[in-house]
Every structure is written in C-alpha cells, then in structure tokens.
C-alpha cells in the first residue's frame, strides 16, 4: 500500500509537466489504450464469456454511463485540474472520493456509519487540512527572498 501511495504521489507531481506538454485527447487516448492492454489478460475470459446480445438497452446504457460518464469525464476533469492547480490541491480530490462514496452509500442505506468510518473521516479531513494549509515551495522561497532583501 505504501508503494501504491508513493507512486500516486509521484504521479501527481511529475504528471503536471506531461499534462502541460500534450493535449487532453492524446493523454486520454494513450492512457485508456495502455490500461486496456494491461487489464485484458485478467478480463479476457469474462469478456469472451459474456452474451452481449442478451443485454437490454438499460444495461447497455448503464455500461455506457460508467465508461463515458463516470470514467472518461472524471479523468478529463482530473487532467484539467492538473493543468490548472498545484499538485497538492489536485491530490486532495483523491482524499475526498472515499468520503463522498461512503456518505452516498450511508444515505442510500447500503452501509452503516460506525467507529471505523468516523476515524477514517477524521483522518481524511486531517489530510485535507494539512494539504490546504501547506505552503508551496514558491511561497517559501518568495518569503526567504523578501526577508533577505529587507535585511
């Protein structure tokens, strides 16, 4: 888990330069192509065994919504955020996602709110607080140069 979180942190910091260099469509094209190739060996059996002709219009519409609405649009908005925001602010989005998912599940009666979730919420808000109150390197260096120039 530590490796996954460190990788994701590096992604947010290093990806900003990549996002500024290439168009959103190019990034999405290669990201989904590479992701599909990587996941195909694990999903091929289920994909080939699915009777696609038996799916109803509602089921196909649900799949389209999941792929286009909740996946493609979400990733596009993440790229827009990475282009325009500091990596720490863009990273806060990921802290909030589990909280929103839990609140929706509790409101829909699919989950119950217990002590573990209360602790998780406190940790999430603690992380968001640390991120929002942290100063960027540019701010720190600007303060140093202002202090040095006053002396």
PDB file of N, CA and C in Angstrom, residues 41-89:
ATOM      1  N   UNK A  41      -5.498  -9.312 -20.124  1.00  0.00           N
ATOM      2  CA  UNK A  41      -5.230 -10.704 -19.724  1.00  0.00           C
ATOM      3  C   UNK A  41      -6.059 -11.165 -18.520  1.00  0.00           C
ATOM      4  N   UNK A  42      -6.439 -10.243 -17.664  1.00  0.00           N
ATOM      5  CA  UNK A  42      -7.206 -10.606 -16.467  1.00  0.00           C
ATOM      6  C   UNK A  42      -8.708 -10.649 -16.726  1.00  0.00           C
ATOM      7  N   UNK A  43      -9.170 -10.001 -17.795  1.00  0.00           N
ATOM      8  CA  UNK A  43     -10.607  -9.907 -18.050  1.00  0.00           C
ATOM      9  C   UNK A  43     -11.059 -10.638 -19.304  1.00  0.00           C
ATOM     10  N   UNK A  44     -10.114 -11.165 -20.080  1.00  0.00           N
ATOM     11  CA  UNK A  44     -10.473 -11.772 -21.352  1.00  0.00           C
ATOM     12  C   UNK A  44     -11.497 -12.892 -21.197  1.00  0.00           C
ATOM     13  N   UNK A  45     -11.327 -13.736 -20.201  1.00  0.00           N
ATOM     14  CA  UNK A  45     -12.261 -14.854 -20.011  1.00  0.00           C
ATOM     15  C   UNK A  45     -13.686 -14.345 -19.808  1.00  0.00           C
ATOM     16  N   UNK A  46     -13.856 -13.360 -18.932  1.00  0.00           N
ATOM     17  CA  UNK A  46     -15.197 -12.814 -18.669  1.00  0.00           C
ATOM     18  C   UNK A  46     -15.763 -12.077 -19.878  1.00  0.00           C
ATOM     19  N   UNK A  47     -14.910 -11.328 -20.580  1.00  0.00           N
ATOM     20  CA  UNK A  47     -15.382 -10.615 -21.774  1.00  0.00           C
ATOM     21  C   UNK A  47     -15.842 -11.579 -22.859  1.00  0.00           C
ATOM     22  N   UNK A  48     -15.088 -12.631 -23.072  1.00  0.00           N
ATOM     23  CA  UNK A  48     -15.449 -13.586 -24.124  1.00  0.00           C
ATOM     24  C   UNK A  48     -16.645 -14.453 -23.727  1.00  0.00           C
ATOM     25  N   UNK A  49     -16.878 -14.639 -22.443  1.00  0.00           N
ATOM     26  CA  UNK A  49     -17.997 -15.469 -21.982  1.00  0.00           C
ATOM     27  C   UNK A  49     -19.310 -14.687 -21.872  1.00  0.00           C
ATOM     28  N   UNK A  50     -19.242 -13.378 -21.957  1.00  0.00           N
ATOM     29  CA  UNK A  50     -20.447 -12.551 -21.828  1.00  0.00           C
ATOM     30  C   UNK A  50     -21.285 -12.641 -23.095  1.00  0.00           C
ATOM     31  N   UNK A  51     -22.572 -12.856 -22.909  1.00  0.00           N
ATOM     32  CA  UNK A  51     -23.524 -12.877 -24.029  1.00  0.00           C
ATOM     33  C   UNK A  51     -23.990 -11.439 -24.269  1.00  0.00           C
ATOM     34  N   UNK A  52     -23.233 -10.701 -25.069  1.00  0.00           N
ATOM     35  CA  UNK A  52     -23.504  -9.280 -25.281  1.00  0.00           C
ATOM     36  C   UNK A  52     -24.859  -9.057 -25.943  1.00  0.00           C
ATOM     37  N   UNK A  53     -25.314  -9.971 -26.774  1.00  0.00           N
ATOM     38  CA  UNK A  53     -26.594  -9.802 -27.473  1.00  0.00           C
ATOM     39  C   UNK A  53     -27.792  -9.912 -26.531  1.00  0.00           C
ATOM     40  N   UNK A  54     -27.582 -10.486 -25.345  1.00  0.00           N
ATOM     41  CA  UNK A  54     -28.683 -10.637 -24.394  1.00  0.00           C
ATOM     42  C   UNK A  54     -28.851  -9.436 -23.469  1.00  0.00           C
ATOM     43  N   UNK A  55     -27.941  -8.475 -23.553  1.00  0.00           N
ATOM     44  CA  UNK A  55     -28.036  -7.294 -22.692  1.00  0.00           C
ATOM     45  C   UNK A  55     -29.170  -6.393 -23.150  1.00  0.00           C
ATOM     46  N   UNK A  56     -29.923  -5.868 -22.177  1.00  0.00           N
ATOM     47  CA  UNK A  56     -31.032  -4.966 -22.501  1.00  0.00           C
ATOM     48  C   UNK A  56     -30.486  -3.561 -22.775  1.00  0.00           C
ATOM     49  N   UNK A  57     -31.346  -2.724 -23.285  1.00  0.00           N
ATOM     50  CA  UNK A  57     -30.960  -1.334 -23.547  1.00  0.00           C
ATOM     51  C   UNK A  57     -30.554  -0.607 -22.282  1.00  0.00           C
ATOM     52  N   UNK A  58     -31.239  -0.902 -21.183  1.00  0.00           N
ATOM     53  CA  UNK A  58     -30.908  -0.270 -19.903  1.00  0.00           C
ATOM     54  C   UNK A  58     -29.514  -0.694 -19.433  1.00  0.00           C
ATOM     55  N   UNK A  59     -29.202  -1.967 -19.602  1.00  0.00           N
ATOM     56  CA  UNK A  59     -27.877  -2.469 -19.194  1.00  0.00           C
ATOM     57  C   UNK A  59     -26.773  -1.882 -20.059  1.00  0.00           C
ATOM     58  N   UNK A  60     -26.996  -1.770 -21.338  1.00  0.00           N
ATOM     59  CA  UNK A  60     -26.005  -1.167 -22.233  1.00  0.00           C
ATOM     60  C   UNK A  60     -25.855   0.317 -21.897  1.00  0.00           C
ATOM     61  N   UNK A  61     -26.975   0.984 -21.649  1.00  0.00           N
ATOM     62  CA  UNK A  61     -26.925   2.393 -21.246  1.00  0.00           C
ATOM     63  C   UNK A  61     -26.155   2.580 -19.952  1.00  0.00           C
ATOM     64  N   UNK A  62     -26.323   1.657 -19.015  1.00  0.00           N
ATOM     65  CA  UNK A  62     -25.582   1.723 -17.754  1.00  0.00           C
ATOM     66  C   UNK A  62     -24.085   1.561 -17.992  1.00  0.00           C
ATOM     67  N   UNK A  63     -23.712   0.628 -18.864  1.00  0.00           N
ATOM     68  CA  UNK A  63     -22.294   0.442 -19.196  1.00  0.00           C
ATOM     69  C   UNK A  63     -21.712   1.681 -19.870  1.00  0.00           C
ATOM     70  N   UNK A  64     -22.479   2.272 -20.794  1.00  0.00           N
ATOM     71  CA  UNK A  64     -22.016   3.494 -21.463  1.00  0.00           C
ATOM     72  C   UNK A  64     -21.846   4.614 -20.444  1.00  0.00           C
ATOM     73  N   UNK A  65     -22.778   4.741 -19.512  1.00  0.00           N
ATOM     74  CA  UNK A  65     -22.654   5.770 -18.484  1.00  0.00           C
ATOM     75  C   UNK A  65     -21.406   5.552 -17.632  1.00  0.00           C
ATOM     76  N   UNK A  66     -21.142   4.305 -17.253  1.00  0.00           N
ATOM     77  CA  UNK A  66     -19.963   4.015 -16.432  1.00  0.00           C
ATOM     78  C   UNK A  66     -18.687   4.364 -17.190  1.00  0.00           C
ATOM     79  N   UNK A  67     -18.623   3.969 -18.458  1.00  0.00           N
ATOM     80  CA  UNK A  67     -17.397   4.208 -19.229  1.00  0.00           C
ATOM     81  C   UNK A  67     -17.239   5.684 -19.576  1.00  0.00           C
ATOM     82  N   UNK A  68     -18.292   6.289 -20.104  1.00  0.00           N
ATOM     83  CA  UNK A  68     -18.181   7.676 -20.563  1.00  0.00           C
ATOM     84  C   UNK A  68     -18.392   8.665 -19.424  1.00  0.00           C
ATOM     85  N   UNK A  69     -19.479   8.504 -18.695  1.00  0.00           N
ATOM     86  CA  UNK A  69     -19.818   9.484 -17.663  1.00  0.00           C
ATOM     87  C   UNK A  69     -18.898   9.457 -16.466  1.00  0.00           C
ATOM     88  N   UNK A  70     -18.831   8.340 -15.812  1.00  0.00           N
ATOM     89  CA  UNK A  70     -18.089   8.322 -14.550  1.00  0.00           C
ATOM     90  C   UNK A  70     -16.608   8.033 -14.710  1.00  0.00           C
ATOM     91  N   UNK A  71     -16.174   7.510 -15.842  1.00  0.00           N
ATOM     92  CA  UNK A  71     -14.747   7.226 -16.016  1.00  0.00           C
ATOM     93  C   UNK A  71     -14.092   8.273 -16.899  1.00  0.00           C
ATOM     94  N   UNK A  72     -14.521   8.372 -18.152  1.00  0.00           N
ATOM     95  CA  UNK A  72     -13.880   9.267 -19.105  1.00  0.00           C
ATOM     96  C   UNK A  72     -13.976  10.727 -18.654  1.00  0.00           C
ATOM     97  N   UNK A  73     -15.165  11.179 -18.283  1.00  0.00           N
ATOM     98  CA  UNK A  73     -15.319  12.578 -17.855  1.00  0.00           C
ATOM     99  C   UNK A  73     -14.552  12.870 -16.568  1.00  0.00           C
ATOM    100  N   UNK A  74     -14.533  11.910 -15.647  1.00  0.00           N
ATOM    101  CA  UNK A  74     -13.777  12.112 -14.412  1.00  0.00           C
ATOM    102  C   UNK A  74     -12.295  12.272 -14.691  1.00  0.00           C
ATOM    103  N   UNK A  75     -11.751  11.421 -15.540  1.00  0.00           N
ATOM    104  CA  UNK A  75     -10.337  11.528 -15.880  1.00  0.00           C
ATOM    105  C   UNK A  75     -10.046  12.824 -16.638  1.00  0.00           C
ATOM    106  N   UNK A  76     -10.970  13.265 -17.484  1.00  0.00           N
ATOM    107  CA  UNK A  76     -10.775  14.541 -18.171  1.00  0.00           C
ATOM    108  C   UNK A  76     -10.726  15.692 -17.173  1.00  0.00           C
ATOM    109  N   UNK A  77     -11.610  15.659 -16.189  1.00  0.00           N
ATOM    110  CA  UNK A  77     -11.616  16.723 -15.181  1.00  0.00           C
ATOM    111  C   UNK A  77     -10.360  16.676 -14.320  1.00  0.00           C
ATOM    112  N   UNK A  78      -9.833  15.494 -14.063  1.00  0.00           N
ATOM    113  CA  UNK A  78      -8.578  15.385 -13.314  1.00  0.00           C
ATOM    114  C   UNK A  78      -7.447  16.042 -14.108  1.00  0.00           C
ATOM    115  N   UNK A  79      -7.424  15.817 -15.428  1.00  0.00           N
ATOM    116  CA  UNK A  79      -6.390  16.434 -16.261  1.00  0.00           C
ATOM    117  C   UNK A  79      -6.534  17.948 -16.254  1.00  0.00           C
ATOM    118  N   UNK A  80      -7.762  18.450 -16.347  1.00  0.00           N
ATOM    119  CA  UNK A  80      -7.980  19.896 -16.279  1.00  0.00           C
ATOM    120  C   UNK A  80      -7.481  20.434 -14.939  1.00  0.00           C
ATOM    121  N   UNK A  81      -7.779  19.726 -13.867  1.00  0.00           N
ATOM    122  CA  UNK A  81      -7.295  20.141 -12.547  1.00  0.00           C
ATOM    123  C   UNK A  81      -5.782  20.126 -12.464  1.00  0.00           C
ATOM    124  N   UNK A  82      -5.162  19.113 -13.048  1.00  0.00           N
ATOM    125  CA  UNK A  82      -3.702  19.025 -13.001  1.00  0.00           C
ATOM    126  C   UNK A  82      -3.050  20.121 -13.825  1.00  0.00           C
ATOM    127  N   UNK A  83      -3.714  20.574 -14.879  1.00  0.00           N
ATOM    128  CA  UNK A  83      -3.163  21.663 -15.682  1.00  0.00           C
ATOM    129  C   UNK A  83      -3.241  22.986 -14.947  1.00  0.00           C
ATOM    130  N   UNK A  84      -4.271  23.168 -14.141  1.00  0.00           N
ATOM    131  CA  UNK A  84      -4.556  24.489 -13.587  1.00  0.00           C
ATOM    132  C   UNK A  84      -4.288  24.632 -12.088  1.00  0.00           C
ATOM    133  N   UNK A  85      -4.065  23.535 -11.387  1.00  0.00           N
ATOM    134  CA  UNK A  85      -3.913  23.596  -9.937  1.00  0.00           C
ATOM    135  C   UNK A  85      -2.556  23.062  -9.506  1.00  0.00           C
ATOM    136  N   UNK A  86      -2.189  23.398  -8.284  1.00  0.00           N
ATOM    137  CA  UNK A  86      -0.984  22.808  -7.698  1.00  0.00           C
ATOM    138  C   UNK A  86      -1.224  21.310  -7.498  1.00  0.00           C
ATOM    139  N   UNK A  87      -0.170  20.493  -7.543  1.00  0.00           N
ATOM    140  CA  UNK A  87      -0.349  19.044  -7.344  1.00  0.00           C
ATOM    141  C   UNK A  87      -1.005  18.704  -6.010  1.00  0.00           C
ATOM    142  N   UNK A  88      -0.738  19.481  -4.972  1.00  0.00           N
ATOM    143  CA  UNK A  88      -1.349  19.185  -3.671  1.00  0.00           C
ATOM    144  C   UNK A  88      -2.858  19.392  -3.711  1.00  0.00           C
ATOM    145  N   UNK A  89      -3.306  20.415  -4.404  1.00  0.00           N
ATOM    146  CA  UNK A  89      -4.748  20.678  -4.489  1.00  0.00           C
ATOM    147  C   UNK A  89      -5.420  19.605  -5.335  1.00  0.00           C
TER     148      UNK A  89
END
